[in-house]
Amino acid sequence: MQITPISAALVAAFLCPPVRAHEWFSQKRDPVFGWGCCGGHDCKVIRPNGRNITAEKDGYRIRLSLEEARAINPVAELPVDGLVTWDRVQPSETNEFAICLMPYNRTERAGGVFCLFEPPSI
């Protein structure tokens, strides 16, 4: 029996688990610091509400309460008030803002953010 490209694609679709929306983060790295964006639970889509993501001259200011930070990274220990410089902002693969948060280290240059993704229409 000969396997055609179509039948191979159908078999692969049934045998391979679907890619979850979160998995694309694990393939990304911060373009400035070089670290991986996601360790499995650090990233989520974030919807701007006029306070949590604001554009400033040097980048995006991220302000999250501890509760908001834990909704993104369940082991977050501190709220976030950090600047993600423009050279660190990456294009989103979901056409939404997404963020990957550190559990702590809010005072260092990274502002507690592993990676920030913005939709291309911004």
Short mmCIF file of N, CA and C in Angstrom, two decimals:
data_model
loop_
_atom_site.label_atom_id
_atom_site.label_comp_id
_atom_site.label_asym_id
_atom_site.label_seq_id
_atom_site.Cartn_x
_atom_site.Cartn_y
_atom_site.Cartn_z
N MET A 1 0.84 -1.18 0.00
CA MET A 1 0.00 0.00 0.00
C MET A 1 0.89 1.24 0.00
N GLN A 2 0.59 2.16 -0.89
CA GLN A 2 1.37 3.39 -1.01
C GLN A 2 0.74 4.49 -0.15
N ILE A 3 1.60 5.20 0.57
CA ILE A 3 1.12 6.29 1.40
C ILE A 3 1.27 7.59 0.61
N THR A 4 0.17 8.26 0.44
CA THR A 4 0.18 9.53 -0.29
C THR A 4 0.44 10.67 0.69
N PRO A 5 0.84 11.84 0.20
CA PRO A 5 1.04 12.98 1.10
C PRO A 5 -0.22 13.33 1.89
N ILE A 6 -1.37 13.18 1.26
CA ILE A 6 -2.62 13.50 1.96
C ILE A 6 -2.87 12.52 3.09
N SER A 7 -2.68 11.22 2.83
CA SER A 7 -2.91 10.24 3.90
C SER A 7 -1.88 10.39 5.01
N ALA A 8 -0.65 10.75 4.68
CA ALA A 8 0.37 10.98 5.71
C ALA A 8 0.00 12.17 6.59
N ALA A 9 -0.54 13.21 5.97
CA ALA A 9 -0.96 14.38 6.74
C ALA A 9 -2.12 14.04 7.66
N LEU A 10 -3.06 13.22 7.18
CA LEU A 10 -4.19 12.81 8.01
C LEU A 10 -3.73 11.96 9.19
N VAL A 11 -2.82 11.04 8.96
CA VAL A 11 -2.28 10.21 10.04
C VAL A 11 -1.58 11.09 11.07
N ALA A 12 -0.77 12.01 10.61
CA ALA A 12 -0.05 12.90 11.52
C ALA A 12 -1.02 13.74 12.35
N ALA A 13 -2.09 14.18 11.72
CA ALA A 13 -3.07 15.00 12.44
C ALA A 13 -3.74 14.22 13.56
N PHE A 14 -3.95 12.92 13.36
CA PHE A 14 -4.60 12.11 14.38
C PHE A 14 -3.63 11.60 15.45
N LEU A 15 -2.38 11.37 15.07
CA LEU A 15 -1.41 10.82 16.02
C LEU A 15 -0.71 11.88 16.85
N CYS A 16 -0.56 13.09 16.33
CA CYS A 16 0.14 14.15 17.05
C CYS A 16 -0.85 14.97 17.84
N PRO A 17 -0.55 15.24 19.09
CA PRO A 17 -1.47 16.06 19.86
C PRO A 17 -1.50 17.48 19.29
N PRO A 18 -2.64 18.15 19.44
CA PRO A 18 -2.72 19.51 18.90
C PRO A 18 -1.78 20.44 19.66
N VAL A 19 -1.25 21.42 18.96
CA VAL A 19 -0.38 22.41 19.59
C VAL A 19 -1.26 23.36 20.39
N ARG A 20 -0.97 23.50 21.65
CA ARG A 20 -1.72 24.43 22.47
C ARG A 20 -1.19 25.83 22.23
N ALA A 21 -2.02 26.81 22.44
CA ALA A 21 -1.64 28.20 22.19
C ALA A 21 -0.41 28.60 22.98
N HIS A 22 -0.23 28.02 24.15
CA HIS A 22 0.89 28.38 25.02
C HIS A 22 2.23 27.91 24.49
N GLU A 23 2.26 26.84 23.72
CA GLU A 23 3.52 26.22 23.33
C GLU A 23 4.40 27.09 22.47
N TRP A 24 3.86 28.02 21.73
CA TRP A 24 4.72 28.85 20.88
C TRP A 24 5.65 29.72 21.69
N PHE A 25 5.29 30.06 22.92
CA PHE A 25 6.17 30.85 23.77
C PHE A 25 7.48 30.12 24.07
N SER A 26 7.40 28.82 24.23
CA SER A 26 8.59 28.06 24.64
C SER A 26 9.68 28.05 23.58
N GLN A 27 9.34 28.43 22.37
CA GLN A 27 10.32 28.48 21.29
C GLN A 27 10.99 29.85 21.16
N LYS A 28 10.60 30.80 21.98
CA LYS A 28 11.09 32.17 21.86
C LYS A 28 12.14 32.50 22.90
N ARG A 29 12.98 33.48 22.56
CA ARG A 29 14.03 33.97 23.46
C ARG A 29 13.99 35.49 23.48
N ASP A 30 14.33 36.07 24.61
CA ASP A 30 14.43 37.52 24.69
C ASP A 30 15.54 37.99 23.76
N PRO A 31 15.27 38.95 22.86
CA PRO A 31 16.28 39.37 21.89
C PRO A 31 17.45 40.14 22.49
N VAL A 32 17.32 40.67 23.69
CA VAL A 32 18.41 41.41 24.33
C VAL A 32 19.17 40.54 25.31
N PHE A 33 18.44 39.89 26.23
CA PHE A 33 19.08 39.11 27.28
C PHE A 33 19.36 37.67 26.86
N GLY A 34 18.63 37.15 25.87
CA GLY A 34 18.90 35.83 25.35
C GLY A 34 18.26 34.67 26.11
N TRP A 35 17.58 34.93 27.20
CA TRP A 35 16.99 33.83 27.95
C TRP A 35 15.69 33.36 27.30
N GLY A 36 15.31 32.11 27.59
CA GLY A 36 14.07 31.56 27.09
C GLY A 36 12.89 32.29 27.71
N CYS A 37 11.83 32.43 26.94
CA CYS A 37 10.67 33.18 27.41
C CYS A 37 9.82 32.40 28.39
N CYS A 38 9.75 31.10 28.23
CA CYS A 38 8.75 30.35 28.99
C CYS A 38 9.30 29.05 29.53
N GLY A 39 9.00 28.81 30.79
CA GLY A 39 9.35 27.56 31.41
C GLY A 39 8.15 26.65 31.61
N GLY A 40 7.05 26.93 30.97
CA GLY A 40 5.89 26.06 31.07
C GLY A 40 4.68 26.70 31.70
N HIS A 41 4.87 27.72 32.54
CA HIS A 41 3.72 28.36 33.18
C HIS A 41 3.91 29.87 33.34
N ASP A 42 4.87 30.45 32.64
CA ASP A 42 5.23 31.85 32.85
C ASP A 42 4.49 32.83 31.96
N CYS A 43 3.79 32.38 30.92
CA CYS A 43 3.27 33.26 29.88
C CYS A 43 1.77 33.14 29.71
N LYS A 44 1.17 34.26 29.33
CA LYS A 44 -0.26 34.28 28.99
C LYS A 44 -0.53 35.49 28.12
N VAL A 45 -1.65 35.44 27.44
CA VAL A 45 -2.16 36.60 26.72
C VAL A 45 -2.59 37.62 27.76
N ILE A 46 -2.35 38.88 27.47
CA ILE A 46 -2.74 39.96 28.37
C ILE A 46 -3.48 41.01 27.56
N ARG A 47 -4.62 41.41 28.05
CA ARG A 47 -5.42 42.41 27.34
C ARG A 47 -5.17 43.78 27.96
N PRO A 48 -4.72 44.73 27.16
CA PRO A 48 -4.49 46.08 27.69
C PRO A 48 -5.79 46.69 28.23
N ASN A 49 -5.68 47.34 29.38
CA ASN A 49 -6.86 47.96 29.98
C ASN A 49 -6.64 49.45 30.27
N GLY A 50 -5.61 50.03 29.67
CA GLY A 50 -5.32 51.44 29.88
C GLY A 50 -4.39 51.68 31.05
N ARG A 51 -4.13 50.66 31.86
CA ARG A 51 -3.24 50.77 33.01
C ARG A 51 -2.13 49.73 32.97
N ASN A 52 -2.44 48.52 32.55
CA ASN A 52 -1.47 47.43 32.67
C ASN A 52 -0.37 47.46 31.60
N ILE A 53 -0.65 47.98 30.41
CA ILE A 53 0.36 48.12 29.35
C ILE A 53 0.21 49.52 28.77
N THR A 54 1.22 50.33 28.94
CA THR A 54 1.18 51.68 28.38
C THR A 54 2.47 51.95 27.61
N ALA A 55 2.33 52.58 26.46
CA ALA A 55 3.50 52.92 25.65
C ALA A 55 4.15 54.18 26.21
N GLU A 56 5.46 54.12 26.39
CA GLU A 56 6.25 55.27 26.81
C GLU A 56 7.33 55.52 25.77
N LYS A 57 8.12 56.53 25.95
CA LYS A 57 9.16 56.89 24.98
C LYS A 57 10.13 55.74 24.73
N ASP A 58 10.52 55.03 25.78
CA ASP A 58 11.56 54.00 25.67
C ASP A 58 11.05 52.57 25.58
N GLY A 59 9.72 52.38 25.66
CA GLY A 59 9.18 51.03 25.59
C GLY A 59 7.80 50.95 26.20
N TYR A 60 7.38 49.74 26.51
CA TYR A 60 6.09 49.52 27.16
C TYR A 60 6.29 49.44 28.67
N ARG A 61 5.50 50.20 29.42
CA ARG A 61 5.47 50.11 30.89
C ARG A 61 4.43 49.05 31.23
N ILE A 62 4.84 48.08 32.03
CA ILE A 62 3.96 47.00 32.48
C ILE A 62 3.69 47.21 33.96
N ARG A 63 2.42 47.34 34.32
CA ARG A 63 2.01 47.51 35.72
C ARG A 63 0.95 46.45 36.04
N LEU A 64 1.31 45.56 36.94
CA LEU A 64 0.39 44.49 37.34
C LEU A 64 0.40 44.34 38.84
N SER A 65 -0.77 44.18 39.43
CA SER A 65 -0.85 43.85 40.85
C SER A 65 -0.32 42.43 41.04
N LEU A 66 -0.10 42.05 42.28
CA LEU A 66 0.35 40.67 42.54
C LEU A 66 -0.69 39.68 42.02
N GLU A 67 -1.94 39.96 42.22
CA GLU A 67 -3.00 39.07 41.73
C GLU A 67 -2.96 38.95 40.21
N GLU A 68 -2.78 40.07 39.51
CA GLU A 68 -2.69 40.03 38.05
C GLU A 68 -1.44 39.28 37.60
N ALA A 69 -0.33 39.49 38.30
CA ALA A 69 0.91 38.78 37.96
C ALA A 69 0.74 37.28 38.15
N ARG A 70 0.07 36.87 39.22
CA ARG A 70 -0.16 35.44 39.47
C ARG A 70 -1.12 34.82 38.47
N ALA A 71 -1.99 35.62 37.88
CA ALA A 71 -2.88 35.09 36.83
C ALA A 71 -2.07 34.72 35.59
N ILE A 72 -0.89 35.33 35.43
CA ILE A 72 0.00 35.02 34.31
C ILE A 72 1.01 33.96 34.70
N ASN A 73 1.69 34.16 35.81
CA ASN A 73 2.67 33.21 36.34
C ASN A 73 2.24 32.87 37.77
N PRO A 74 1.68 31.70 37.98
CA PRO A 74 1.11 31.34 39.28
C PRO A 74 2.09 31.41 40.45
N VAL A 75 3.39 31.37 40.20
CA VAL A 75 4.36 31.42 41.29
C VAL A 75 4.96 32.82 41.48
N ALA A 76 4.37 33.81 40.83
CA ALA A 76 4.85 35.19 41.00
C ALA A 76 4.77 35.58 42.47
N GLU A 77 5.81 36.24 42.95
CA GLU A 77 5.89 36.63 44.36
C GLU A 77 5.71 38.12 44.57
N LEU A 78 5.76 38.91 43.48
CA LEU A 78 5.70 40.36 43.60
C LEU A 78 4.87 40.96 42.47
N PRO A 79 4.29 42.15 42.69
CA PRO A 79 3.64 42.85 41.59
C PRO A 79 4.69 43.31 40.58
N VAL A 80 4.25 43.80 39.44
CA VAL A 80 5.15 44.23 38.37
C VAL A 80 4.95 45.72 38.11
N ASP A 81 6.04 46.44 38.03
CA ASP A 81 6.06 47.81 37.51
C ASP A 81 7.41 47.96 36.82
N GLY A 82 7.45 47.57 35.56
CA GLY A 82 8.72 47.56 34.84
C GLY A 82 8.57 48.05 33.42
N LEU A 83 9.68 48.48 32.86
CA LEU A 83 9.72 48.96 31.49
C LEU A 83 10.36 47.88 30.61
N VAL A 84 9.66 47.51 29.54
CA VAL A 84 10.21 46.61 28.54
C VAL A 84 10.61 47.49 27.36
N THR A 85 11.91 47.64 27.16
CA THR A 85 12.40 48.52 26.11
C THR A 85 12.01 48.00 24.73
N TRP A 86 11.92 48.92 23.77
CA TRP A 86 11.46 48.58 22.43
C TRP A 86 12.26 47.46 21.80
N ASP A 87 13.56 47.38 22.08
CA ASP A 87 14.39 46.34 21.47
C ASP A 87 14.10 44.95 22.02
N ARG A 88 13.30 44.87 23.08
CA ARG A 88 12.92 43.57 23.65
C ARG A 88 11.53 43.12 23.23
N VAL A 89 10.74 44.00 22.65
CA VAL A 89 9.36 43.67 22.26
C VAL A 89 9.40 42.84 20.98
N GLN A 90 8.64 41.73 20.99
CA GLN A 90 8.62 40.80 19.87
C GLN A 90 7.22 40.71 19.27
N PRO A 91 7.11 40.29 18.01
CA PRO A 91 5.78 40.14 17.42
C PRO A 91 5.04 38.94 18.01
N SER A 92 3.76 39.12 18.25
CA SER A 92 2.92 38.05 18.78
C SER A 92 2.46 37.14 17.65
N GLU A 93 2.38 35.86 17.94
CA GLU A 93 1.89 34.89 16.97
C GLU A 93 0.38 34.70 17.06
N THR A 94 -0.26 35.36 18.02
CA THR A 94 -1.70 35.21 18.21
C THR A 94 -2.45 36.51 17.95
N ASN A 95 -1.75 37.54 17.48
CA ASN A 95 -2.36 38.86 17.24
C ASN A 95 -2.94 39.48 18.51
N GLU A 96 -2.38 39.11 19.65
CA GLU A 96 -2.75 39.68 20.94
C GLU A 96 -1.46 39.97 21.71
N PHE A 97 -1.54 40.87 22.69
CA PHE A 97 -0.40 41.04 23.57
C PHE A 97 -0.24 39.76 24.39
N ALA A 98 0.99 39.39 24.65
CA ALA A 98 1.28 38.27 25.54
C ALA A 98 2.53 38.64 26.33
N ILE A 99 2.61 38.11 27.53
CA ILE A 99 3.72 38.45 28.42
C ILE A 99 4.18 37.20 29.17
N CYS A 100 5.48 37.13 29.43
CA CYS A 100 6.07 36.05 30.22
C CYS A 100 6.74 36.71 31.42
N LEU A 101 6.33 36.32 32.62
CA LEU A 101 6.79 36.99 33.84
C LEU A 101 7.71 36.12 34.67
N MET A 102 8.69 36.78 35.28
CA MET A 102 9.54 36.16 36.30
C MET A 102 8.75 36.11 37.60
N PRO A 103 9.04 35.16 38.48
CA PRO A 103 8.34 35.13 39.76
C PRO A 103 8.78 36.25 40.70
N TYR A 104 10.00 36.79 40.51
CA TYR A 104 10.55 37.84 41.37
C TYR A 104 11.56 38.64 40.56
N ASN A 105 12.52 39.30 41.16
CA ASN A 105 13.53 40.14 40.47
C ASN A 105 12.89 41.33 39.77
N ARG A 106 12.03 42.07 40.47
CA ARG A 106 11.33 43.19 39.85
C ARG A 106 12.19 44.46 39.73
N THR A 107 13.30 44.54 40.44
CA THR A 107 14.09 45.78 40.41
C THR A 107 15.18 45.77 39.35
N GLU A 108 15.49 44.64 38.77
CA GLU A 108 16.55 44.61 37.77
C GLU A 108 16.08 45.20 36.45
N ARG A 109 16.99 45.38 35.54
CA ARG A 109 16.72 46.04 34.27
C ARG A 109 15.58 45.40 33.47
N ALA A 110 15.36 44.12 33.62
CA ALA A 110 14.30 43.43 32.89
C ALA A 110 12.92 43.74 33.45
N GLY A 111 12.83 44.31 34.64
CA GLY A 111 11.55 44.67 35.22
C GLY A 111 10.66 43.51 35.57
N GLY A 112 11.23 42.32 35.70
CA GLY A 112 10.43 41.14 36.04
C GLY A 112 9.76 40.48 34.85
N VAL A 113 10.10 40.93 33.65
CA VAL A 113 9.47 40.40 32.43
C VAL A 113 10.49 39.60 31.64
N PHE A 114 10.19 38.32 31.41
CA PHE A 114 11.04 37.51 30.54
C PHE A 114 10.90 37.98 29.09
N CYS A 115 9.65 38.10 28.61
CA CYS A 115 9.40 38.45 27.22
C CYS A 115 8.05 39.16 27.11
N LEU A 116 7.95 40.04 26.11
CA LEU A 116 6.70 40.72 25.81
C LEU A 116 6.47 40.65 24.31
N PHE A 117 5.25 40.29 23.95
CA PHE A 117 4.86 40.16 22.54
C PHE A 117 3.72 41.12 22.25
N GLU A 118 3.80 41.80 21.12
CA GLU A 118 2.73 42.71 20.73
C GLU A 118 2.14 42.31 19.40
N PRO A 119 0.85 42.60 19.21
CA PRO A 119 0.23 42.30 17.92
C PRO A 119 0.81 43.18 16.83
N PRO A 120 0.83 42.69 15.60
CA PRO A 120 1.45 43.45 14.52
C PRO A 120 0.70 44.74 14.17
N SER A 121 -0.55 44.88 14.56
CA SER A 121 -1.33 46.07 14.21
C SER A 121 -1.04 47.25 15.12
N ILE A 122 -0.22 47.07 16.13
CA ILE A 122 0.07 48.17 17.08
C ILE A 122 1.09 49.11 16.48
#
